[in-house]
Amino acid sequence: MGKKIRIGSLISGGGTNLQAIIDACEDGRIDGEMAFVASDQAGVKGLERARNHNIASFVVEYGPFIQAYRQDPANFRLPEDFDFSEICAKQHLFPADDPEDRIRSFLCTRAAAESRLLSEIKAHAPVDLLVLAGFMRNLTPYFIDRFNTDPGNPRIMNIHPAILPSFPGVDGYGDTFRYGCKVGGCTVHFIDYGEDSGPIIGQRAFPILETDTLDDVKRKGLEQEWQLYPECIQNFARGLLKTVNMTHRLDDGRVYQRTVVKIANPA
Ligand code: GAR
């Protein structure tokens, strides 16, 4: 076994992926230990899972920040190092022509909550990897840049319940099912400044039968997630993941770029 990495996790709910990661850390499938679990919702089952394994946990609710902004936007307390123009220019969560008020209220409230998250996370330093395990909030560039201090080495992972780039958003399995797809799947990716849009680390697929219900699709999907996420985390822990920007030139002269996560051969 190699050196153990310290992993932090953000959750919003039941935490079955969190459980799969904790179990994999405990039985040696991940060379890592869970340093903390943070939730944006109090009282969720995932927090109980953390307690059952003596893992430190805390809650940062976003609701009070959102309410405070709604009540009195002019006096809303922003983090001292928050620069709206900078974060607005970087984010890919909203189209540039969306009303500025909407973008401003989103970024200000999220950055205030994220600042609280960052200071709580500091208490558990060092943290090598942050895993989003059913965390239903988009992180803004304010948080991402303060956690990913080396831009060439992303270290925030997410699991999404669809084969990205299809069906980003809050209901991947529901969207897959309602579209009538014959195949569903899940994706683990590093996060970037967009919604479910960062470089892909791993994907799993499963067949959807005509007789399957949405619950069947969710069950099949979660079973894949519980295997895929620990595998991707272990590849990170072993230092096997490398994010590279590749340029492709087509025969007609057009050039396009893509970011690929390469997985080195295990030693
Ligand atoms: C999982 O299906 C995960 O892929 C999804 O939420 C579920 C959480 O389940 N995540 C997202 O939709 C993120 N946008 P869990 O709490 O039992 O791990």
Short mmCIF file of C-alpha atoms and ligand atoms in Angstrom, two decimals:
data_model
loop_
_atom_site.label_atom_id
_atom_site.label_comp_id
_atom_site.label_asym_id
_atom_site.label_seq_id
_atom_site.Cartn_x
_atom_site.Cartn_y
_atom_site.Cartn_z
CA MET A 1 0.00 0.00 0.00
CA GLY A 2 1.25 3.51 -0.85
CA LYS A 3 1.07 6.63 1.27
CA LYS A 4 -2.48 7.43 2.35
CA ILE A 5 -4.09 10.57 0.97
CA ARG A 6 -6.46 12.67 3.07
CA ILE A 7 -9.89 12.97 1.50
CA GLY A 8 -12.65 15.45 2.33
CA SER A 9 -16.22 14.90 1.17
CA LEU A 10 -19.13 17.24 0.47
CA ILE A 11 -22.61 15.73 0.60
CA SER A 12 -26.25 16.82 0.59
CA GLY A 13 -28.13 13.65 1.39
CA GLY A 14 -28.12 9.93 1.96
CA GLY A 15 -24.46 9.42 1.23
CA THR A 16 -24.40 5.94 -0.29
CA ASN A 17 -21.42 7.02 -2.41
CA LEU A 18 -19.78 8.40 0.72
CA GLN A 19 -20.32 5.00 2.33
CA ALA A 20 -18.74 3.22 -0.65
CA ILE A 21 -15.70 5.50 -0.37
CA ILE A 22 -15.39 5.08 3.41
CA ASP A 23 -15.64 1.28 3.01
CA ALA A 24 -13.00 1.29 0.28
CA CYS A 25 -10.66 3.37 2.50
CA GLU A 26 -11.22 0.99 5.39
CA ASP A 27 -10.66 -2.23 3.43
CA GLY A 28 -7.62 -0.94 1.53
CA ARG A 29 -9.12 -0.47 -1.97
CA ILE A 30 -8.33 3.23 -1.58
CA ASP A 31 -4.98 4.31 -0.16
CA GLY A 32 -6.69 7.08 1.74
CA GLU A 33 -8.49 8.18 4.86
CA MET A 34 -11.59 10.35 5.17
CA ALA A 35 -10.52 13.59 6.87
CA PHE A 36 -13.99 15.15 7.13
CA VAL A 37 -17.52 15.07 5.77
CA ALA A 38 -19.35 18.36 5.19
CA SER A 39 -23.00 18.77 4.31
CA ASP A 40 -25.08 21.72 3.15
CA GLN A 41 -28.10 20.08 4.81
CA ALA A 42 -28.43 19.35 8.52
CA GLY A 43 -29.73 15.99 9.69
CA VAL A 44 -29.04 13.96 6.56
CA LYS A 45 -28.16 10.27 6.64
CA GLY A 46 -24.69 10.90 5.22
CA LEU A 47 -23.74 12.76 8.42
CA GLU A 48 -24.85 9.76 10.46
CA ARG A 49 -22.63 7.56 8.28
CA ALA A 50 -19.67 9.83 9.11
CA ARG A 51 -20.43 9.63 12.84
CA ASN A 52 -20.68 5.82 12.65
CA HIS A 53 -17.10 5.76 11.38
CA ASN A 54 -15.76 8.42 13.78
CA ILE A 55 -15.18 10.84 10.93
CA ALA A 56 -15.30 14.57 11.71
CA SER A 57 -18.27 16.32 10.15
CA PHE A 58 -19.82 19.76 9.90
CA VAL A 59 -22.73 21.54 8.24
CA VAL A 60 -22.69 24.75 6.22
CA GLU A 61 -26.27 25.58 5.27
CA TYR A 62 -26.63 27.81 2.22
CA GLY A 63 -30.22 28.84 3.04
CA PRO A 64 -29.37 31.58 5.61
CA PHE A 65 -26.93 33.23 3.16
CA ILE A 66 -29.56 33.22 0.41
CA GLN A 67 -32.23 34.65 2.75
CA ALA A 68 -29.90 37.37 4.07
CA TYR A 69 -29.08 38.47 0.51
CA ARG A 70 -32.78 38.54 -0.45
CA GLN A 71 -33.65 40.68 2.58
CA ASP A 72 -30.86 43.24 2.21
CA PRO A 73 -28.55 42.82 -0.78
CA ALA A 74 -26.82 46.18 -0.20
CA ASN A 75 -25.58 45.16 3.26
CA PHE A 76 -24.85 41.52 2.48
CA ARG A 77 -21.49 40.51 3.97
CA LEU A 78 -19.23 39.30 1.19
CA PRO A 79 -15.89 37.59 1.78
CA GLU A 80 -13.17 40.27 1.84
CA ASP A 81 -11.29 38.61 -1.01
CA PHE A 82 -14.36 38.25 -3.26
CA ASP A 83 -14.14 40.11 -6.55
CA PHE A 84 -17.46 39.87 -8.39
CA SER A 85 -16.10 40.86 -11.82
CA GLU A 86 -13.33 38.27 -11.63
CA ILE A 87 -15.63 35.41 -10.55
CA CYS A 88 -18.32 36.45 -13.02
CA ALA A 89 -15.85 36.46 -15.91
CA LYS A 90 -14.58 32.98 -15.01
CA GLN A 91 -17.87 31.18 -14.33
CA HIS A 92 -19.61 29.05 -16.99
CA LEU A 93 -22.73 28.38 -14.94
CA PHE A 94 -24.79 31.17 -16.54
CA PRO A 95 -24.77 32.47 -20.12
CA ALA A 96 -23.11 35.89 -20.33
CA ASP A 97 -26.40 37.50 -21.43
CA ASP A 98 -28.34 36.36 -18.33
CA PRO A 99 -29.61 39.30 -16.21
CA GLU A 100 -26.72 40.55 -14.08
CA ASP A 101 -28.88 40.65 -10.94
CA ARG A 102 -29.49 36.92 -11.21
CA ILE A 103 -25.81 36.11 -11.67
CA ARG A 104 -24.82 38.53 -8.91
CA SER A 105 -27.20 37.12 -6.31
CA PHE A 106 -26.10 33.56 -7.14
CA LEU A 107 -22.36 34.23 -7.04
CA CYS A 108 -22.47 36.47 -3.94
CA THR A 109 -24.53 34.05 -1.84
CA ARG A 110 -22.57 31.00 -2.97
CA ALA A 111 -19.19 32.67 -2.39
CA ALA A 112 -20.26 33.66 1.15
CA ALA A 113 -21.26 30.06 1.92
CA GLU A 114 -18.10 28.78 0.21
CA SER A 115 -15.93 31.08 2.28
CA ARG A 116 -17.43 29.49 5.42
CA LEU A 117 -16.83 26.03 3.93
CA LEU A 118 -13.21 26.89 3.15
CA SER A 119 -12.50 28.08 6.68
CA GLU A 120 -14.06 24.93 8.17
CA ILE A 121 -12.07 22.77 5.75
CA LYS A 122 -8.86 24.52 6.85
CA ALA A 123 -9.32 23.03 10.31
CA HIS A 124 -8.89 19.57 8.73
CA ALA A 125 -5.80 20.38 6.65
CA PRO A 126 -4.00 18.94 4.86
CA VAL A 127 -6.65 17.72 2.44
CA ASP A 128 -5.33 16.14 -0.76
CA LEU A 129 -8.62 15.49 -2.53
CA LEU A 130 -12.16 16.78 -2.21
CA VAL A 131 -14.90 14.41 -3.41
CA LEU A 132 -18.42 15.63 -4.10
CA ALA A 133 -20.68 12.71 -3.22
CA GLY A 134 -24.24 13.74 -3.97
CA PHE A 135 -23.45 17.40 -3.21
CA MET A 136 -26.29 19.28 -4.92
CA ARG A 137 -24.67 22.73 -5.10
CA ASN A 138 -22.54 24.12 -7.89
CA LEU A 139 -19.19 25.37 -6.62
CA THR A 140 -18.15 28.73 -8.03
CA PRO A 141 -14.68 29.78 -9.23
CA TYR A 142 -14.29 31.52 -5.84
CA PHE A 143 -14.12 28.16 -4.07
CA ILE A 144 -12.50 26.19 -6.90
CA ASP A 145 -9.50 28.52 -7.22
CA ARG A 146 -8.92 28.56 -3.46
CA PHE A 147 -8.95 24.77 -3.24
CA ASN A 148 -7.28 23.97 -6.58
CA THR A 149 -4.21 26.04 -5.91
CA ASP A 150 -2.22 24.33 -8.69
CA PRO A 151 -4.32 24.78 -11.87
CA GLY A 152 -2.52 21.89 -13.64
CA ASN A 153 -3.47 19.46 -10.87
CA PRO A 154 -7.20 19.56 -10.24
CA ARG A 155 -8.23 17.92 -6.98
CA ILE A 156 -12.01 18.29 -6.73
CA MET A 157 -13.91 15.27 -8.10
CA ASN A 158 -17.62 14.83 -8.70
CA ILE A 159 -19.83 11.87 -9.54
CA HIS A 160 -22.72 12.52 -11.87
CA PRO A 161 -25.63 10.14 -12.58
CA ALA A 162 -25.43 10.20 -16.40
CA ILE A 163 -22.97 9.68 -19.23
CA LEU A 164 -21.71 13.23 -19.52
CA PRO A 165 -21.89 15.44 -21.47
CA SER A 166 -25.47 14.15 -21.79
CA PHE A 167 -27.90 15.14 -19.06
CA PRO A 168 -25.97 17.50 -16.77
CA GLY A 169 -27.97 19.02 -13.92
CA VAL A 170 -29.89 17.81 -10.92
CA ASP A 171 -31.69 14.71 -12.24
CA GLY A 172 -29.35 12.68 -14.45
CA TYR A 173 -31.11 9.32 -14.11
CA GLY A 174 -34.56 10.91 -14.44
CA ASP A 175 -33.51 12.77 -17.60
CA THR A 176 -31.91 9.61 -19.06
CA PHE A 177 -35.06 7.58 -18.35
CA ARG A 178 -37.51 10.19 -19.64
CA TYR A 179 -35.53 10.60 -22.87
CA GLY A 180 -36.03 6.89 -23.55
CA CYS A 181 -32.32 6.02 -23.58
CA LYS A 182 -31.38 2.36 -24.05
CA VAL A 183 -28.22 2.88 -22.00
CA GLY A 184 -27.67 4.83 -18.80
CA GLY A 185 -24.52 5.47 -16.88
CA CYS A 186 -22.49 7.52 -14.49
CA THR A 187 -19.42 9.72 -14.79
CA VAL A 188 -16.63 10.74 -12.43
CA HIS A 189 -14.94 13.98 -13.45
CA PHE A 190 -12.82 16.79 -12.11
CA ILE A 191 -14.88 19.90 -11.68
CA ASP A 192 -14.25 23.08 -13.61
CA TYR A 193 -16.09 26.40 -13.78
CA GLY A 194 -19.19 24.95 -15.47
CA GLU A 195 -21.99 22.63 -14.42
CA ASP A 196 -20.92 18.95 -14.66
CA SER A 197 -18.49 19.94 -17.40
CA GLY A 198 -14.96 19.16 -16.19
CA PRO A 199 -12.46 16.61 -17.54
CA ILE A 200 -13.78 13.04 -17.40
CA ILE A 201 -11.89 10.51 -15.26
CA GLY A 202 -14.11 7.44 -15.60
CA GLN A 203 -17.50 6.31 -16.86
CA ARG A 204 -19.69 3.22 -16.47
CA ALA A 205 -22.73 2.24 -18.53
CA PHE A 206 -25.63 -0.16 -18.02
CA PRO A 207 -28.52 -1.31 -20.24
CA ILE A 208 -32.01 0.12 -19.74
CA LEU A 209 -34.69 -2.46 -20.56
CA GLU A 210 -38.18 -1.61 -21.80
CA THR A 211 -39.58 -3.04 -18.58
CA ASP A 212 -37.31 -0.94 -16.33
CA THR A 213 -38.87 1.72 -14.10
CA LEU A 214 -37.07 4.90 -13.04
CA ASP A 215 -36.32 3.18 -9.72
CA ASP A 216 -34.66 0.30 -11.62
CA VAL A 217 -32.49 2.80 -13.50
CA LYS A 218 -31.47 4.54 -10.26
CA ARG A 219 -30.67 1.21 -8.61
CA LYS A 220 -28.56 -0.01 -11.53
CA GLY A 221 -26.83 3.36 -11.73
CA LEU A 222 -25.96 3.59 -8.05
CA GLU A 223 -24.50 0.06 -8.11
CA GLN A 224 -22.14 1.27 -10.86
CA GLU A 225 -21.34 4.50 -8.97
CA TRP A 226 -20.28 2.61 -5.84
CA GLN A 227 -17.65 0.76 -7.90
CA LEU A 228 -16.55 3.55 -10.19
CA TYR A 229 -15.97 6.30 -7.60
CA PRO A 230 -13.56 4.32 -5.36
CA GLU A 231 -11.64 3.17 -8.46
CA CYS A 232 -11.18 6.74 -9.69
CA ILE A 233 -10.18 7.93 -6.22
CA GLN A 234 -7.63 5.13 -5.94
CA ASN A 235 -6.14 6.13 -9.31
CA PHE A 236 -5.79 9.66 -7.92
CA ALA A 237 -4.30 8.37 -4.66
CA ARG A 238 -1.69 6.42 -6.59
CA GLY A 239 -0.75 9.51 -8.60
CA LEU A 240 -1.89 7.89 -11.86
CA LEU A 241 -4.12 10.71 -13.14
CA LYS A 242 -2.68 13.37 -15.39
CA THR A 243 -4.78 16.13 -16.95
CA VAL A 244 -3.47 17.09 -20.38
CA ASN A 245 -4.61 19.63 -22.96
CA MET A 246 -4.52 18.13 -26.42
CA THR A 247 -4.72 19.96 -29.72
CA HIS A 248 -6.19 18.22 -32.76
CA ARG A 249 -5.83 19.40 -36.33
CA LEU A 250 -8.40 18.16 -38.84
CA ASP A 251 -7.54 17.52 -42.51
CA ASP A 252 -9.43 20.68 -43.48
CA GLY A 253 -7.21 22.77 -41.19
CA ARG A 254 -9.67 23.27 -38.35
CA VAL A 255 -8.13 23.00 -34.92
CA TYR A 256 -9.86 22.00 -31.74
CA GLN A 257 -8.72 21.41 -28.21
CA ARG A 258 -9.83 18.99 -25.55
CA THR A 259 -8.75 18.24 -22.02
CA VAL A 260 -8.15 14.58 -21.33
CA VAL A 261 -7.44 12.81 -18.06
CA LYS A 262 -4.81 10.19 -18.79
CA ILE A 263 -4.52 7.21 -16.49
CA ALA A 264 -0.95 5.95 -16.29
CA ASN A 265 -0.34 2.22 -16.19
CA PRO A 266 -0.19 0.98 -12.62
CA ALA A 267 3.43 0.30 -11.63
C1 GAR B 1 -25.97 9.97 -6.79
O1 GAR B 1 -26.72 9.32 -7.79
C2 GAR B 1 -25.05 11.00 -7.43
O2 GAR B 1 -24.54 10.59 -8.68
C3 GAR B 1 -25.98 12.17 -7.59
O3 GAR B 1 -26.76 12.19 -6.42
C4 GAR B 1 -26.86 10.86 -5.93
C5 GAR B 1 -26.39 10.90 -4.48
O4 GAR B 1 -26.62 9.66 -3.87
N1 GAR B 1 -25.25 13.39 -7.74
C6 GAR B 1 -25.72 14.41 -8.45
O5 GAR B 1 -26.77 14.40 -9.04
C7 GAR B 1 -24.78 15.63 -8.48
N2 GAR B 1 -25.26 16.59 -9.41
P1 GAR B 1 -25.90 9.34 -2.49
O6 GAR B 1 -26.15 10.53 -1.57
O7 GAR B 1 -26.62 8.11 -2.02
O8 GAR B 1 -24.46 9.12 -2.77
#
